[in-house]
Amino acid sequence: MKKTQKRVVADWVESFCLHPDDYDHLADRLLESSTPWSNEEVALSLLIFKLMQEERSQGKTQRGNGNVEIYRPDKGYEPGQALRFPVLEDIEGKVISVRKGFNWTDGEFRVIVVSCDDNCTREFASMLPKHALSTDDLGLSGIEGQTVDEFARFLLREHGTHLWGQIKKDLISRGEIVCLAGYWFPRDLLVEISSGHLNLVEAILDVSAGGPLTPEEILQQLGVRADGDRQLMIFSLNYALQQDQRFDEVGPSGSVLWFLRSMEPTEIIFPPERLRCQPVVPDVHLLSPDLEQLALHLHDEFSPENESYGAEGPVEMVLSYPHRCTGTLPLGANTAHIFPEAQISPRIKITIRDALSGDQLPGWVVQHERFVSGLGPLYEKYEVPAGARITLLPCAASSEVLVQIDLRKSVREWVLTASAVDDKLRFRMSKRLVGVHYAEEQIIAVDDVEDVEAVWERLHKNRVALEHTVLEVFRELVQLTPQGAVHAKTLYSAVNVARRTPPEPVFGELLKRSYYRHVGEAYWTHDSDSEDRYTD
Amino acid sequence: MTEASSITSVLSTALRMKMDTPFHIDFDWWEHQRREYVFYMRSHLCEEHQYKFVSEEDDDDQMLDWVDSRTGQVCRLDYLHYTLRTHCAIHPEFLTKRASLVDVIFRLFIANGNQPLTVTELALRIGREGQEKTIFRTLADESLSKGLRPVQSGSGTNV
């Protein structure tokens, strides 16, 4: 393909959008086929239709039959002629006068003055010897042996993301042709699913412990025969279930699974306050390169996304206290590839498999709140503390995840321990039996979970400022080492017992407040004489 | 302009503008300040043309027809503007040369045929992502704007 032709194709793609004719064409084709079409089928059909329209309009230009012509800079025009300008969003206009054009580089040409239908008068070149628009528009006839169908496929291959994005946007905004799980069909032509059928579906899911069931399984249990239009029947059922609040679509991308909303676990309908957190806006907290690197290694799900996006294979992670407490796992950029995702469903039903015993547990991926629930029984079974190392492995089945608690021989060790004294959070070192591998700077045992949670609740309700919480926790931690120094990771982990926060705001405090002093590597100390801005 | 009137000017302009307002060079604005226009446009010429224009007594008043390579649309430009757009603006250093924020934006519009751009698009094109508010404030200050103004609805030509 020549450079100029590439440019024209790129311009055509950039100005691509659907017109009323296109919607009518697609609705007619879907009616003829009586079956929903995939994204690719829809895109291909629309592209072929539009390319054939282009071909026809080019023919019209060549014939000059007196109708509205497509403007080409190499042609000559007379006053009174009607023109259309595809690269200017298809505006039309009438030539009102012609004059001689002048510059030193383009040779002899004329300038037509056009009164456009947006009430603007514009000037265009005509009889211009060379111009990109004068090449065979889109090169439909210039690519040897290539049919419109092949050219449409070529466009999808080369510019699919842009073209499909525009098609999808236009179809959704028009609303007449609806989409479900990557398939499209006109809303008015769907098979009617009665309220009686929907009540039956509710009962079917209820006796299946809420689900999930595929639409095929539901149809079978409904006893609905759909031999001829099976796909249409499934599409119509999915659409009806989607419109009914009682049902929740919980399948990963590419598959549809239905669950009864009333039987979904409470923690996925009302995500735990313990996990709620504002994502960190990139570059808001100005950190030193060392602290920035440290924050990156902590892989907090609310930290700005980093280069681990797009990772593959197993992931080793360190369990934080909020997730230990709520029986969940974080859904961050580094773990995203392990769990299934969905384009629309906010919740996805998964199976969690214990790599040690092979036991299966029901789990949920809660996309927006960035966590995976259902790990509680596993944490209890292996007495997993906050700070434990856990390995996540992807499975062949997209909705299954393998979780490996990294066990080791149980040994009594000194570990950081949180407790609540006089309604305040206190930290001390205590001897604990630990039977899992853990991150030394992040392990935290908790003496009385209920009391500690009561302190968290008080701090949460009173909206205590992060500055105060960090200082309180720092004062506690600094007493626990002979050197009087606190590792930044330990501070992050301990602050997360008191409130949920990503590392960046905590590390930001270390740099912002004059009473923290860096003593080397990731260790910080505290200068109580400089606490001029803080009162207890 | 006094400080108070400058602030009033900024505020009144800002009230009319939003972050998604497209901007362009308003050449009608320059019509009323011909001497400043010639002086300012000359400051953007490449070395070769700086010399050429200085050696010529006056700018050629003849208007030339510049043809947009994408749309075929014609803009009538004076010799100085035509030279900038068809010669100086295609040099790689035209956009990368160190210059004030206003000058860089002005050059960008010269180079792109005065196609309107929002503040976000401008920041992206001149490599100043994250400084959208600074760009916005600069464009809102009419005393600094060098004719860089919001596109009025219904304006059909770019020039």
PDB file of C-alpha atoms in Angstrom, chain A residues 74-324:
ATOM      1  CA  ASP A  74      -8.132  17.185  -8.817  1.00  0.00           C
ATOM      2  CA  LYS A  75     -11.589  17.723 -10.331  1.00  0.00           C
ATOM      3  CA  GLY A  76     -12.973  20.935 -11.751  1.00  0.00           C
ATOM      4  CA  TYR A  77     -16.280  22.298 -10.452  1.00  0.00           C
ATOM      5  CA  GLU A  78     -18.734  24.925 -11.621  1.00  0.00           C
ATOM      6  CA  PRO A  79     -20.933  27.270  -9.570  1.00  0.00           C
ATOM      7  CA  GLY A  80     -24.144  25.533  -8.543  1.00  0.00           C
ATOM      8  CA  GLN A  81     -22.638  22.072  -8.150  1.00  0.00           C
ATOM      9  CA  ALA A  82     -23.420  20.252  -4.883  1.00  0.00           C
ATOM     10  CA  LEU A  83     -20.506  18.598  -3.090  1.00  0.00           C
ATOM     11  CA  ARG A  84     -19.969  16.359  -0.085  1.00  0.00           C
ATOM     12  CA  PHE A  85     -16.787  16.372   2.030  1.00  0.00           C
ATOM     13  CA  PRO A  86     -16.225  13.003   3.752  1.00  0.00           C
ATOM     14  CA  VAL A  87     -13.082  14.152   5.588  1.00  0.00           C
ATOM     15  CA  LEU A  88     -14.985  17.089   7.092  1.00  0.00           C
ATOM     16  CA  GLU A  89     -17.582  14.921   8.834  1.00  0.00           C
ATOM     17  CA  ASP A  90     -19.601  14.561   5.634  1.00  0.00           C
ATOM     18  CA  ILE A  91     -20.707  18.175   5.433  1.00  0.00           C
ATOM     19  CA  GLU A  92     -22.315  19.165   2.145  1.00  0.00           C
ATOM     20  CA  GLY A  93     -22.295  22.453   0.286  1.00  0.00           C
ATOM     21  CA  LYS A  94     -22.853  24.261  -2.973  1.00  0.00           C
ATOM     22  CA  VAL A  95     -20.171  25.903  -5.114  1.00  0.00           C
ATOM     23  CA  ILE A  96     -20.908  29.628  -5.271  1.00  0.00           C
ATOM     24  CA  SER A  97     -17.898  30.896  -7.190  1.00  0.00           C
ATOM     25  CA  VAL A  98     -14.560  29.873  -8.669  1.00  0.00           C
ATOM     26  CA  ARG A  99     -11.325  31.856  -8.742  1.00  0.00           C
ATOM     27  CA  LYS A 100      -7.717  31.300  -9.722  1.00  0.00           C
ATOM     28  CA  GLY A 101      -5.532  29.843  -6.984  1.00  0.00           C
ATOM     29  CA  PHE A 102      -2.047  31.101  -6.267  1.00  0.00           C
ATOM     30  CA  ASN A 103       1.026  29.867  -4.531  1.00  0.00           C
ATOM     31  CA  TRP A 104       4.539  28.925  -5.613  1.00  0.00           C
ATOM     32  CA  THR A 105       4.514  25.251  -4.853  1.00  0.00           C
ATOM     33  CA  ASP A 106       1.284  23.706  -6.103  1.00  0.00           C
ATOM     34  CA  GLY A 107       1.396  24.862  -9.742  1.00  0.00           C
ATOM     35  CA  GLU A 108      -1.757  26.062 -11.484  1.00  0.00           C
ATOM     36  CA  PHE A 109      -5.028  25.353  -9.745  1.00  0.00           C
ATOM     37  CA  ARG A 110      -8.395  26.899  -8.975  1.00  0.00           C
ATOM     38  CA  VAL A 111     -10.159  27.701  -5.749  1.00  0.00           C
ATOM     39  CA  ILE A 112     -13.850  26.991  -5.336  1.00  0.00           C
ATOM     40  CA  VAL A 113     -15.843  28.944  -2.779  1.00  0.00           C
ATOM     41  CA  VAL A 114     -18.419  26.656  -1.175  1.00  0.00           C
ATOM     42  CA  SER A 115     -21.386  27.619   0.950  1.00  0.00           C
ATOM     43  CA  CYS A 116     -21.626  24.716   3.386  1.00  0.00           C
ATOM     44  CA  ASP A 117     -24.722  23.406   5.099  1.00  0.00           C
ATOM     45  CA  ASP A 118     -23.338  24.387   8.529  1.00  0.00           C
ATOM     46  CA  ASN A 119     -23.723  28.029   7.420  1.00  0.00           C
ATOM     47  CA  CYS A 120     -19.991  28.504   6.878  1.00  0.00           C
ATOM     48  CA  THR A 121     -18.305  29.504   3.656  1.00  0.00           C
ATOM     49  CA  ARG A 122     -15.144  27.577   2.940  1.00  0.00           C
ATOM     50  CA  GLU A 123     -12.647  27.537   0.097  1.00  0.00           C
ATOM     51  CA  PHE A 124     -11.279  24.361  -1.464  1.00  0.00           C
ATOM     52  CA  ALA A 125      -8.673  23.612  -4.084  1.00  0.00           C
ATOM     53  CA  SER A 126      -9.859  22.290  -7.447  1.00  0.00           C
ATOM     54  CA  MET A 127      -8.025  21.180 -10.585  1.00  0.00           C
ATOM     55  CA  LEU A 128      -5.023  20.686  -8.296  1.00  0.00           C
ATOM     56  CA  PRO A 129      -2.503  18.364  -9.999  1.00  0.00           C
ATOM     57  CA  LYS A 130      -1.455  16.457  -6.850  1.00  0.00           C
ATOM     58  CA  HIS A 131      -3.332  15.837  -3.581  1.00  0.00           C
ATOM     59  CA  ALA A 132      -3.805  12.853  -1.250  1.00  0.00           C
ATOM     60  CA  LEU A 133      -7.603  13.017  -1.602  1.00  0.00           C
ATOM     61  CA  SER A 134      -7.318  12.645  -5.353  1.00  0.00           C
ATOM     62  CA  THR A 135      -5.883   9.176  -5.095  1.00  0.00           C
ATOM     63  CA  ASP A 136      -8.519   6.479  -5.538  1.00  0.00           C
ATOM     64  CA  ASP A 137     -10.303   7.097  -2.190  1.00  0.00           C
ATOM     65  CA  LEU A 138      -9.341   4.259   0.145  1.00  0.00           C
ATOM     66  CA  GLY A 139      -7.706   2.528  -2.790  1.00  0.00           C
ATOM     67  CA  LEU A 140     -10.568   0.103  -3.180  1.00  0.00           C
ATOM     68  CA  SER A 141      -9.693  -0.573  -6.772  1.00  0.00           C
ATOM     69  CA  GLY A 142      -5.970  -0.047  -6.337  1.00  0.00           C
ATOM     70  CA  ILE A 143      -5.191  -3.159  -4.351  1.00  0.00           C
ATOM     71  CA  GLU A 144      -4.870  -5.890  -6.850  1.00  0.00           C
ATOM     72  CA  GLY A 145      -7.183  -8.834  -6.465  1.00  0.00           C
ATOM     73  CA  GLN A 146      -8.552  -7.573  -3.137  1.00  0.00           C
ATOM     74  CA  THR A 147     -12.324  -7.756  -2.718  1.00  0.00           C
ATOM     75  CA  VAL A 148     -14.344  -5.448  -0.474  1.00  0.00           C
ATOM     76  CA  ASP A 149     -14.690  -8.358   1.950  1.00  0.00           C
ATOM     77  CA  GLU A 150     -10.930  -8.848   2.094  1.00  0.00           C
ATOM     78  CA  PHE A 151     -10.350  -5.136   2.450  1.00  0.00           C
ATOM     79  CA  ALA A 152     -12.833  -4.993   5.345  1.00  0.00           C
ATOM     80  CA  ARG A 153     -10.941  -7.820   7.047  1.00  0.00           C
ATOM     81  CA  PHE A 154      -7.692  -5.959   6.438  1.00  0.00           C
ATOM     82  CA  LEU A 155      -9.150  -2.835   8.077  1.00  0.00           C
ATOM     83  CA  LEU A 156     -10.290  -4.874  11.075  1.00  0.00           C
ATOM     84  CA  ARG A 157      -6.855  -6.430  11.383  1.00  0.00           C
ATOM     85  CA  GLU A 158      -4.961  -3.146  11.127  1.00  0.00           C
ATOM     86  CA  HIS A 159      -7.388  -0.696  12.759  1.00  0.00           C
ATOM     87  CA  GLY A 160      -9.706  -3.062  14.662  1.00  0.00           C
ATOM     88  CA  THR A 161      -9.368  -1.409  18.058  1.00  0.00           C
ATOM     89  CA  HIS A 162     -10.354   2.027  16.829  1.00  0.00           C
ATOM     90  CA  LEU A 163     -13.081   0.843  14.451  1.00  0.00           C
ATOM     91  CA  TRP A 164     -14.638  -1.556  16.931  1.00  0.00           C
ATOM     92  CA  GLY A 165     -14.485   1.049  19.709  1.00  0.00           C
ATOM     93  CA  GLN A 166     -16.455   3.473  17.531  1.00  0.00           C
ATOM     94  CA  ILE A 167     -18.971   0.840  16.380  1.00  0.00           C
ATOM     95  CA  LYS A 168     -19.611  -0.291  19.942  1.00  0.00           C
ATOM     96  CA  LYS A 169     -19.953   3.279  21.207  1.00  0.00           C
ATOM     97  CA  ASP A 170     -22.408   4.216  18.431  1.00  0.00           C
ATOM     98  CA  LEU A 171     -24.504   1.046  18.788  1.00  0.00           C
ATOM     99  CA  ILE A 172     -24.763   1.430  22.568  1.00  0.00           C
ATOM    100  CA  SER A 173     -25.712   5.102  22.358  1.00  0.00           C
ATOM    101  CA  ARG A 174     -28.396   4.321  19.774  1.00  0.00           C
ATOM    102  CA  GLY A 175     -29.752   1.530  22.012  1.00  0.00           C
ATOM    103  CA  GLU A 176     -31.839  -0.327  19.444  1.00  0.00           C
ATOM    104  CA  ILE A 177     -29.410  -3.211  19.059  1.00  0.00           C
ATOM    105  CA  VAL A 178     -28.449  -4.676  22.414  1.00  0.00           C
ATOM    106  CA  CYS A 179     -25.288  -6.498  23.428  1.00  0.00           C
ATOM    107  CA  LEU A 180     -24.784  -9.392  25.799  1.00  0.00           C
ATOM    108  CA  ALA A 181     -21.494 -11.184  26.363  1.00  0.00           C
ATOM    109  CA  GLY A 182     -20.133 -10.042  23.006  1.00  0.00           C
ATOM    110  CA  TYR A 183     -23.266 -10.836  20.943  1.00  0.00           C
ATOM    111  CA  TRP A 184     -25.690  -8.360  19.365  1.00  0.00           C
ATOM    112  CA  PHE A 185     -29.365  -8.483  18.412  1.00  0.00           C
ATOM    113  CA  PRO A 186     -32.217  -5.954  17.903  1.00  0.00           C
ATOM    114  CA  ARG A 187     -34.083  -5.468  21.157  1.00  0.00           C
ATOM    115  CA  ASP A 188     -37.500  -5.490  19.434  1.00  0.00           C
ATOM    116  CA  LEU A 189     -36.895  -8.924  17.921  1.00  0.00           C
ATOM    117  CA  LEU A 190     -36.016 -10.752  21.149  1.00  0.00           C
ATOM    118  CA  VAL A 191     -38.176 -13.695  22.278  1.00  0.00           C
ATOM    119  CA  GLU A 192     -40.418 -12.604  25.140  1.00  0.00           C
ATOM    120  CA  ILE A 193     -39.537 -14.142  28.504  1.00  0.00           C
ATOM    121  CA  SER A 194     -42.586 -13.857  30.775  1.00  0.00           C
ATOM    122  CA  SER A 195     -42.562 -12.932  34.467  1.00  0.00           C
ATOM    123  CA  GLY A 196     -43.709 -16.521  35.151  1.00  0.00           C
ATOM    124  CA  HIS A 197     -40.542 -17.822  33.524  1.00  0.00           C
ATOM    125  CA  LEU A 198     -38.429 -15.394  35.542  1.00  0.00           C
ATOM    126  CA  ASN A 199     -40.052 -16.580  38.789  1.00  0.00           C
ATOM    127  CA  LEU A 200     -39.236 -20.146  37.780  1.00  0.00           C
ATOM    128  CA  VAL A 201     -35.600 -19.171  37.116  1.00  0.00           C
ATOM    129  CA  GLU A 202     -35.481 -17.695  40.617  1.00  0.00           C
ATOM    130  CA  ALA A 203     -36.694 -21.002  42.048  1.00  0.00           C
ATOM    131  CA  ILE A 204     -34.232 -23.012  39.939  1.00  0.00           C
ATOM    132  CA  LEU A 205     -31.286 -20.926  41.154  1.00  0.00           C
ATOM    133  CA  ASP A 206     -32.584 -21.060  44.712  1.00  0.00           C
ATOM    134  CA  VAL A 207     -32.492 -24.863  44.795  1.00  0.00           C
ATOM    135  CA  SER A 208     -29.011 -24.751  43.211  1.00  0.00           C
ATOM    136  CA  ALA A 209     -27.709 -22.819  46.248  1.00  0.00           C
ATOM    137  CA  GLY A 210     -27.875 -19.584  44.233  1.00  0.00           C
ATOM    138  CA  GLY A 211     -25.917 -20.892  41.251  1.00  0.00           C
ATOM    139  CA  PRO A 212     -24.004 -20.247  39.168  1.00  0.00           C
ATOM    140  CA  LEU A 213     -25.864 -21.807  36.229  1.00  0.00           C
ATOM    141  CA  THR A 214     -25.313 -21.290  32.532  1.00  0.00           C
ATOM    142  CA  PRO A 215     -28.297 -20.075  30.460  1.00  0.00           C
ATOM    143  CA  GLU A 216     -28.297 -23.489  28.734  1.00  0.00           C
ATOM    144  CA  GLU A 217     -28.740 -25.231  32.104  1.00  0.00           C
ATOM    145  CA  ILE A 218     -31.520 -22.814  33.052  1.00  0.00           C
ATOM    146  CA  LEU A 219     -33.359 -23.382  29.744  1.00  0.00           C
ATOM    147  CA  GLN A 220     -33.092 -27.123  30.207  1.00  0.00           C
ATOM    148  CA  GLN A 221     -34.582 -26.921  33.684  1.00  0.00           C
ATOM    149  CA  LEU A 222     -37.304 -24.580  32.437  1.00  0.00           C
ATOM    150  CA  GLY A 223     -38.192 -27.237  29.914  1.00  0.00           C
ATOM    151  CA  VAL A 224     -38.127 -24.683  27.096  1.00  0.00           C
ATOM    152  CA  ARG A 225     -37.525 -26.184  23.677  1.00  0.00           C
ATOM    153  CA  ALA A 226     -35.496 -23.982  21.408  1.00  0.00           C
ATOM    154  CA  ASP A 227     -34.324 -26.293  18.687  1.00  0.00           C
ATOM    155  CA  GLY A 228     -34.526 -23.853  15.768  1.00  0.00           C
ATOM    156  CA  ASP A 229     -33.504 -20.586  17.434  1.00  0.00           C
ATOM    157  CA  ARG A 230     -31.494 -21.892  20.331  1.00  0.00           C
ATOM    158  CA  GLN A 231     -28.968 -19.056  20.225  1.00  0.00           C
ATOM    159  CA  LEU A 232     -31.708 -16.442  20.027  1.00  0.00           C
ATOM    160  CA  MET A 233     -33.525 -18.095  22.943  1.00  0.00           C
ATOM    161  CA  ILE A 234     -30.374 -18.037  25.079  1.00  0.00           C
ATOM    162  CA  PHE A 235     -29.723 -14.430  24.109  1.00  0.00           C
ATOM    163  CA  SER A 236     -33.305 -13.443  24.997  1.00  0.00           C
ATOM    164  CA  LEU A 237     -33.124 -15.252  28.341  1.00  0.00           C
ATOM    165  CA  ASN A 238     -29.826 -13.552  29.164  1.00  0.00           C
ATOM    166  CA  TYR A 239     -31.274 -10.174  28.259  1.00  0.00           C
ATOM    167  CA  ALA A 240     -34.385 -10.731  30.410  1.00  0.00           C
ATOM    168  CA  LEU A 241     -32.267 -11.880  33.371  1.00  0.00           C
ATOM    169  CA  GLN A 242     -29.967  -8.895  32.971  1.00  0.00           C
ATOM    170  CA  GLN A 243     -32.948  -6.530  33.224  1.00  0.00           C
ATOM    171  CA  ASP A 244     -34.174  -8.199  36.442  1.00  0.00           C
ATOM    172  CA  GLN A 245     -32.494  -7.111  39.691  1.00  0.00           C
ATOM    173  CA  ARG A 246     -32.932 -10.565  41.229  1.00  0.00           C
ATOM    174  CA  PHE A 247     -30.247 -12.043  38.995  1.00  0.00           C
ATOM    175  CA  ASP A 248     -26.554 -11.307  38.806  1.00  0.00           C
ATOM    176  CA  GLU A 249     -24.305 -12.225  35.883  1.00  0.00           C
ATOM    177  CA  VAL A 250     -21.130 -13.565  37.462  1.00  0.00           C
ATOM    178  CA  GLY A 251     -19.268 -15.256  34.602  1.00  0.00           C
ATOM    179  CA  PRO A 252     -15.753 -14.335  33.470  1.00  0.00           C
ATOM    180  CA  SER A 253     -15.197 -12.719  30.052  1.00  0.00           C
ATOM    181  CA  GLY A 254     -16.536 -14.924  27.283  1.00  0.00           C
ATOM    182  CA  SER A 255     -18.988 -16.963  29.365  1.00  0.00           C
ATOM    183  CA  VAL A 256     -22.347 -16.193  30.950  1.00  0.00           C
ATOM    184  CA  LEU A 257     -23.197 -17.534  34.414  1.00  0.00           C
ATOM    185  CA  TRP A 258     -26.218 -16.524  36.511  1.00  0.00           C
ATOM    186  CA  PHE A 259     -26.420 -16.293  40.293  1.00  0.00           C
ATOM    187  CA  LEU A 260     -29.287 -15.382  42.578  1.00  0.00           C
ATOM    188  CA  ARG A 261     -28.385 -12.009  44.035  1.00  0.00           C
ATOM    189  CA  SER A 262     -30.145 -12.690  47.361  1.00  0.00           C
ATOM    190  CA  MET A 263     -27.896 -15.709  47.939  1.00  0.00           C
ATOM    191  CA  GLU A 264     -24.606 -13.959  47.255  1.00  0.00           C
ATOM    192  CA  PRO A 265     -22.342 -13.601  50.308  1.00  0.00           C
ATOM    193  CA  THR A 266     -22.838 -10.371  52.247  1.00  0.00           C
ATOM    194  CA  GLU A 267     -19.202  -9.330  51.898  1.00  0.00           C
ATOM    195  CA  ILE A 268     -19.455  -9.053  48.126  1.00  0.00           C
ATOM    196  CA  ILE A 269     -22.743  -7.117  48.169  1.00  0.00           C
ATOM    197  CA  PHE A 270     -21.534  -4.836  50.945  1.00  0.00           C
ATOM    198  CA  PRO A 271     -17.707  -4.887  50.678  1.00  0.00           C
ATOM    199  CA  PRO A 272     -15.986  -4.745  54.092  1.00  0.00           C
ATOM    200  CA  GLU A 273     -15.280  -1.214  55.315  1.00  0.00           C
ATOM    201  CA  ARG A 274     -11.925  -2.638  56.447  1.00  0.00           C
ATOM    202  CA  LEU A 275     -10.829  -2.831  52.793  1.00  0.00           C
ATOM    203  CA  ARG A 276     -12.257   0.448  51.585  1.00  0.00           C
ATOM    204  CA  CYS A 277      -9.553   2.811  50.393  1.00  0.00           C
ATOM    205  CA  GLN A 278      -9.004   5.697  48.008  1.00  0.00           C
ATOM    206  CA  PRO A 279      -6.634   4.749  45.147  1.00  0.00           C
ATOM    207  CA  VAL A 280      -3.422   6.764  45.142  1.00  0.00           C
ATOM    208  CA  VAL A 281      -3.254   9.359  42.401  1.00  0.00           C
ATOM    209  CA  PRO A 282       0.130   9.048  40.640  1.00  0.00           C
ATOM    210  CA  ASP A 283       2.704  11.698  41.561  1.00  0.00           C
ATOM    211  CA  VAL A 284       0.632  13.222  44.376  1.00  0.00           C
ATOM    212  CA  HIS A 285       2.999  11.913  47.058  1.00  0.00           C
ATOM    213  CA  LEU A 286       6.491  13.031  46.220  1.00  0.00           C
ATOM    214  CA  LEU A 287       8.651  10.171  47.494  1.00  0.00           C
ATOM    215  CA  SER A 288      12.385   9.669  47.423  1.00  0.00           C
ATOM    216  CA  PRO A 289      13.514   7.105  44.811  1.00  0.00           C
ATOM    217  CA  ASP A 290      14.194   4.557  47.608  1.00  0.00           C
ATOM    218  CA  LEU A 291      10.753   4.940  49.174  1.00  0.00           C
ATOM    219  CA  GLU A 292       9.116   4.896  45.755  1.00  0.00           C
ATOM    220  CA  GLN A 293      10.867   1.618  45.013  1.00  0.00           C
ATOM    221  CA  LEU A 294       9.834   0.215  48.374  1.00  0.00           C
ATOM    222  CA  ALA A 295       6.199   1.196  47.766  1.00  0.00           C
ATOM    223  CA  LEU A 296       6.372  -0.492  44.374  1.00  0.00           C
ATOM    224  CA  HIS A 297       7.575  -3.756  45.934  1.00  0.00           C
ATOM    225  CA  LEU A 298       4.699  -3.795  48.400  1.00  0.00           C
ATOM    226  CA  HIS A 299       2.215  -4.229  45.508  1.00  0.00           C
ATOM    227  CA  ASP A 300      -0.649  -2.580  47.340  1.00  0.00           C
ATOM    228  CA  GLU A 301      -3.779  -2.867  45.201  1.00  0.00           C
ATOM    229  CA  PHE A 302      -4.541   0.843  45.658  1.00  0.00           C
ATOM    230  CA  SER A 303      -1.049   2.039  44.691  1.00  0.00           C
ATOM    231  CA  PRO A 304      -0.694   3.495  41.190  1.00  0.00           C
ATOM    232  CA  GLU A 305      -0.380   0.700  38.621  1.00  0.00           C
ATOM    233  CA  ASN A 306       3.198  -0.188  37.845  1.00  0.00           C
ATOM    234  CA  GLU A 307       5.133  -2.203  35.284  1.00  0.00           C
ATOM    235  CA  SER A 308       3.923  -5.520  36.729  1.00  0.00           C
ATOM    236  CA  TYR A 309       0.743  -4.946  34.732  1.00  0.00           C
ATOM    237  CA  GLY A 310       0.591  -7.726  32.191  1.00  0.00           C
ATOM    238  CA  ALA A 311       2.574 -10.134  34.383  1.00  0.00           C
ATOM    239  CA  GLU A 312       2.409 -13.885  33.831  1.00  0.00           C
ATOM    240  CA  GLY A 313       2.802 -17.049  35.890  1.00  0.00           C
ATOM    241  CA  PRO A 314       2.719 -17.580  39.669  1.00  0.00           C
ATOM    242  CA  VAL A 315       2.749 -14.614  42.021  1.00  0.00           C
ATOM    243  CA  GLU A 316       4.144 -14.576  45.536  1.00  0.00           C
ATOM    244  CA  MET A 317       2.480 -12.020  47.770  1.00  0.00           C
ATOM    245  CA  VAL A 318       2.547 -10.955  51.395  1.00  0.00           C
ATOM    246  CA  LEU A 319      -0.795 -11.007  53.205  1.00  0.00           C
ATOM    247  CA  SER A 320      -1.683  -7.693  54.845  1.00  0.00           C
ATOM    248  CA  TYR A 321      -3.652  -7.419  58.098  1.00  0.00           C
ATOM    249  CA  PRO A 322      -6.875  -5.988  56.556  1.00  0.00           C
ATOM    250  CA  HIS A 323      -7.053  -8.915  54.107  1.00  0.00           C
ATOM    251  CA  ARG A 324      -6.181 -11.452  56.821  1.00  0.00           C
TER     252      ARG A 324
END
